[in-house]
Amino acid sequence: MLQFLKKLLQKFKPTPTPEFIAQQLRKPHGAFAKTIGERMNESNRSLYKLVLQHLQLQPGNQVLEIGFGNGHFFKEILNKAERLKLYGIDFSSAMVKAARKDNAELIRQGLLELEMGSSDQLPYTAGLFDAVFCINVIYFWDKPFTHLQEISRVMKPGARFYVGIRTKEIMEKLPFVTPLFKLRGKEEIQRIFGECGFELIQTQQETEPPVTMYGATYAMEGMCMVFEKKA
Ligand SMILES: C[S@@+](CC[C@H](N)C(=O)[O-])C[C@H]1O[C@@H](n2cnc3c(N)ncnc32)[C@H](O)[C@@H]1O
């Protein structure tokens, strides 16, 4: 009976609006945060895989992830090299809470340190990081220069910044992509990063498995852009 009622309620539950989904993706919050976090883990797994393939890390490196969602991929990242110290920053209190809970052991062992905050105001000393990466985050930067200058400040000269995103052409077709997303093509991203002292080293584009949401299936095309902070 309970199962039947649950199914009935599910049937009449209103589909979230594109604006609601966009706001949740930008900054997961409230009762929907857990759901959106779990969905992102599924739909963004292949993009994480692409970025992790490119991430060049040496033993003992200090690494920062910006906008980690619920921190589902921290363990895989820490397996990339010996003695890594991983830092994460996300401005969603719900995501920081979920990531701290799911990764309590890594935090306890001193392998992982998580902060709540924004990429335009980082709580780290200058020149701390050997590598920085973010996945599905730069769409939400209204003023990219402020974020890039701050990220550059905390990177060592010659350190690399790995940016995982879906292509502009693919994003434009997705139903939840409202004006909250600032979509930029490869050349525009290269120009903006270049103006902030980042040199493009490599761009790898890859067709990902399609994603089904709300009854429709969408093609996915991911990109990993690798930048180096000029010395
Ligand atoms: C679309 S989700 C992507 C999550 C995860 N990286 C993934 O690809 O599955 C964007 C994440 O970045 C965080 N975020 C967005 N803008 C941010 C900023 N300026 N500083 C820190 N975190 C940010 C959000 O809170 C959210 O957790």
XYZ file of C-alpha atoms and ligand atoms in Angstrom:
258
model
C 0.000 0.000 0.000
C 2.800 2.384 1.033
C 4.682 1.543 -2.173
C 1.543 2.247 -4.203
C 1.064 5.640 -2.508
C 4.712 6.532 -3.082
C 4.373 5.725 -6.796
C 1.185 7.750 -7.007
C 2.801 10.766 -5.354
C 5.820 10.456 -7.672
C 3.486 10.500 -10.683
C 1.902 13.793 -9.697
C 5.073 15.441 -8.452
C 5.681 18.488 -10.645
C 8.766 18.342 -12.879
C 11.305 20.892 -11.622
C 11.527 23.972 -13.851
C 14.717 24.656 -15.864
C 15.345 27.703 -13.644
C 15.139 25.566 -10.502
C 17.568 22.969 -11.896
C 19.968 25.691 -13.080
C 19.999 27.291 -9.617
C 20.597 23.914 -8.002
C 23.470 23.129 -10.370
C 25.059 26.520 -9.698
C 24.759 26.108 -5.920
C 22.986 23.010 -4.581
C 20.791 23.930 -1.641
C 17.823 22.877 0.494
C 15.916 19.596 0.244
C 16.989 19.000 -3.388
C 20.746 19.266 -2.707
C 21.241 15.550 -1.989
C 19.390 14.513 -5.169
C 21.214 16.942 -7.438
C 24.560 15.899 -5.914
C 23.863 12.233 -6.664
C 22.651 12.970 -10.193
C 25.772 15.008 -10.922
C 27.950 12.075 -9.827
C 26.285 9.908 -12.459
C 26.079 12.373 -15.321
C 29.550 13.871 -14.790
C 31.506 10.654 -14.171
C 32.856 10.551 -17.735
C 33.955 14.197 -17.578
C 35.807 13.505 -14.304
C 37.433 10.523 -16.007
C 38.592 12.727 -18.884
C 40.069 15.366 -16.565
C 41.700 12.773 -14.284
C 43.382 11.211 -17.333
C 45.084 14.534 -18.015
C 45.890 15.503 -14.434
C 49.676 15.226 -14.122
C 50.594 14.894 -10.471
C 53.894 14.177 -8.721
C 54.278 12.541 -5.289
C 53.756 15.078 -2.518
C 51.869 17.604 -4.714
C 49.325 20.007 -3.232
C 46.166 19.927 -5.353
C 43.006 22.045 -5.267
C 39.548 21.181 -6.610
C 37.137 24.086 -6.970
C 33.396 23.252 -6.903
C 33.626 19.596 -5.873
C 29.854 18.956 -5.461
C 29.468 16.164 -2.903
C 33.126 15.129 -3.275
C 32.353 11.757 -4.805
C 35.664 11.557 -6.747
C 38.160 12.540 -4.036
C 39.402 8.982 -3.465
C 40.139 8.475 -7.183
C 42.042 11.763 -7.290
C 44.143 10.841 -4.261
C 45.091 7.575 -5.979
C 46.781 9.479 -8.830
C 50.112 9.780 -6.967
C 51.763 9.071 -3.614
C 51.503 11.474 -0.671
C 49.162 13.948 -2.336
C 47.440 16.583 -0.225
C 44.048 17.438 -1.671
C 42.161 20.645 -0.884
C 38.610 21.395 -1.942
C 36.526 24.540 -1.916
C 32.824 24.867 -2.725
C 30.441 27.707 -1.928
C 27.454 25.419 -1.261
C 27.142 24.659 2.460
C 25.029 21.579 1.595
C 27.793 20.162 -0.632
C 30.547 20.879 1.887
C 28.508 19.134 4.574
C 27.826 16.073 2.368
C 31.457 15.858 1.202
C 32.786 16.132 4.763
C 30.461 13.341 5.879
C 31.301 10.972 3.003
C 35.048 11.624 3.220
C 35.467 11.808 7.000
C 38.238 9.196 6.990
C 40.357 11.029 4.372
C 39.969 14.235 6.369
C 40.897 12.467 9.598
C 44.040 11.069 7.948
C 45.047 14.601 6.890
C 44.848 13.746 3.169
C 41.926 16.067 2.445
C 40.977 19.551 3.634
C 37.613 21.093 2.695
C 36.491 24.710 2.938
C 33.286 26.546 2.179
C 34.049 29.548 0.008
C 34.192 30.981 -3.473
C 36.892 30.809 -6.118
C 37.111 34.611 -6.251
C 38.237 34.749 -2.604
C 40.381 31.763 -1.711
C 41.491 31.100 1.875
C 44.956 29.845 0.846
C 48.438 31.332 0.917
C 50.035 32.509 -2.327
C 51.844 29.910 -4.431
C 50.527 26.898 -2.505
C 49.267 24.666 -5.317
C 51.045 22.480 -7.873
C 47.752 21.798 -9.661
C 44.202 23.165 -9.617
C 41.173 21.744 -11.374
C 37.452 22.361 -11.642
C 34.682 20.516 -13.433
C 31.424 22.140 -14.547
C 32.149 25.331 -12.622
C 33.360 28.090 -14.943
C 29.883 28.431 -16.539
C 28.864 30.198 -13.344
C 31.564 32.874 -13.413
C 30.011 36.250 -14.247
C 33.350 37.986 -13.891
C 35.961 35.375 -14.821
C 38.906 37.740 -14.334
C 38.292 38.039 -10.586
C 38.272 34.236 -10.220
C 41.267 33.677 -12.482
C 43.424 36.294 -10.763
C 42.652 34.735 -7.398
C 43.322 31.190 -8.657
C 46.590 32.352 -10.229
C 47.611 33.882 -6.876
C 47.421 30.521 -5.066
C 49.247 28.578 -7.827
C 52.990 28.050 -8.115
C 54.606 29.502 -11.263
C 54.415 26.818 -13.954
C 51.560 25.002 -12.155
C 48.664 23.702 -14.237
C 44.956 24.494 -14.123
C 42.694 21.772 -15.586
C 39.219 22.881 -16.657
C 36.502 20.308 -17.384
C 33.406 21.556 -19.196
C 30.809 20.530 -21.753
C 31.113 22.241 -25.115
C 29.054 25.386 -25.734
C 27.275 23.672 -28.658
C 26.110 20.801 -26.416
C 25.189 23.025 -23.464
C 22.964 25.184 -25.679
C 20.771 22.132 -26.354
C 20.248 21.140 -22.706
C 16.828 22.023 -21.238
C 18.139 23.387 -17.909
C 20.671 25.763 -19.428
C 19.193 29.166 -18.625
C 20.974 32.554 -18.712
C 22.412 31.651 -15.300
C 24.995 29.721 -17.330
C 27.607 31.895 -19.042
C 28.456 29.788 -22.064
C 31.793 30.459 -23.727
C 33.445 28.753 -26.676
C 37.001 27.392 -26.675
C 38.543 30.468 -28.277
C 36.840 32.843 -25.843
C 37.983 30.767 -22.866
C 41.524 30.692 -24.224
C 41.491 34.481 -24.686
C 40.126 35.221 -21.189
C 42.553 32.829 -19.499
C 45.393 34.204 -21.619
C 44.650 37.736 -20.407
C 45.064 36.452 -16.839
C 48.465 34.877 -17.459
C 47.408 31.324 -18.319
C 48.792 29.670 -21.418
C 46.742 26.950 -23.123
C 48.783 23.733 -23.265
C 46.198 21.264 -24.526
C 42.498 20.859 -25.311
C 41.040 17.377 -25.407
C 37.453 16.993 -26.593
C 35.620 13.697 -26.191
C 32.186 12.294 -26.941
C 30.667 11.009 -23.695
C 27.819 8.537 -23.175
C 24.437 10.249 -23.690
C 22.510 11.380 -20.607
C 18.786 10.804 -20.055
C 16.826 13.301 -18.006
C 13.138 13.914 -17.624
C 12.287 11.442 -20.365
C 14.660 12.745 -23.040
C 18.173 11.678 -24.022
C 20.890 14.227 -24.768
C 24.242 13.854 -26.492
C 27.240 14.818 -24.351
C 30.560 16.236 -25.466
C 33.143 17.012 -22.808
C 36.365 18.964 -22.897
C 39.443 19.154 -20.754
C 41.413 22.372 -21.260
C 44.857 22.391 -19.665
C 46.412 25.768 -18.815
C 49.789 26.636 -17.365
C 50.423 29.619 -15.154
C 53.170 31.577 -16.860
C 56.260 31.898 -14.697
C 27.437 21.990 -11.566
S 28.115 21.642 -9.993
C 29.490 20.560 -10.437
C 29.898 19.657 -9.325
C 31.016 18.663 -9.715
N 32.239 19.351 -9.986
C 30.573 17.874 -10.921
O 30.998 18.200 -12.048
O 29.778 16.933 -10.781
C 28.955 23.136 -9.577
C 29.584 23.069 -8.192
O 30.482 24.162 -8.044
C 30.127 24.942 -6.926
N 30.473 26.328 -7.297
C 29.940 27.071 -8.303
N 30.548 28.256 -8.375
C 31.481 28.260 -7.397
C 32.445 29.221 -6.974
N 32.540 30.418 -7.557
N 33.263 28.913 -5.952
C 33.153 27.694 -5.326
N 32.262 26.758 -5.677
C 31.452 27.039 -6.715
C 28.665 24.677 -6.669
O 28.287 24.872 -5.342
C 28.543 23.201 -7.080
O 28.849 22.322 -6.039
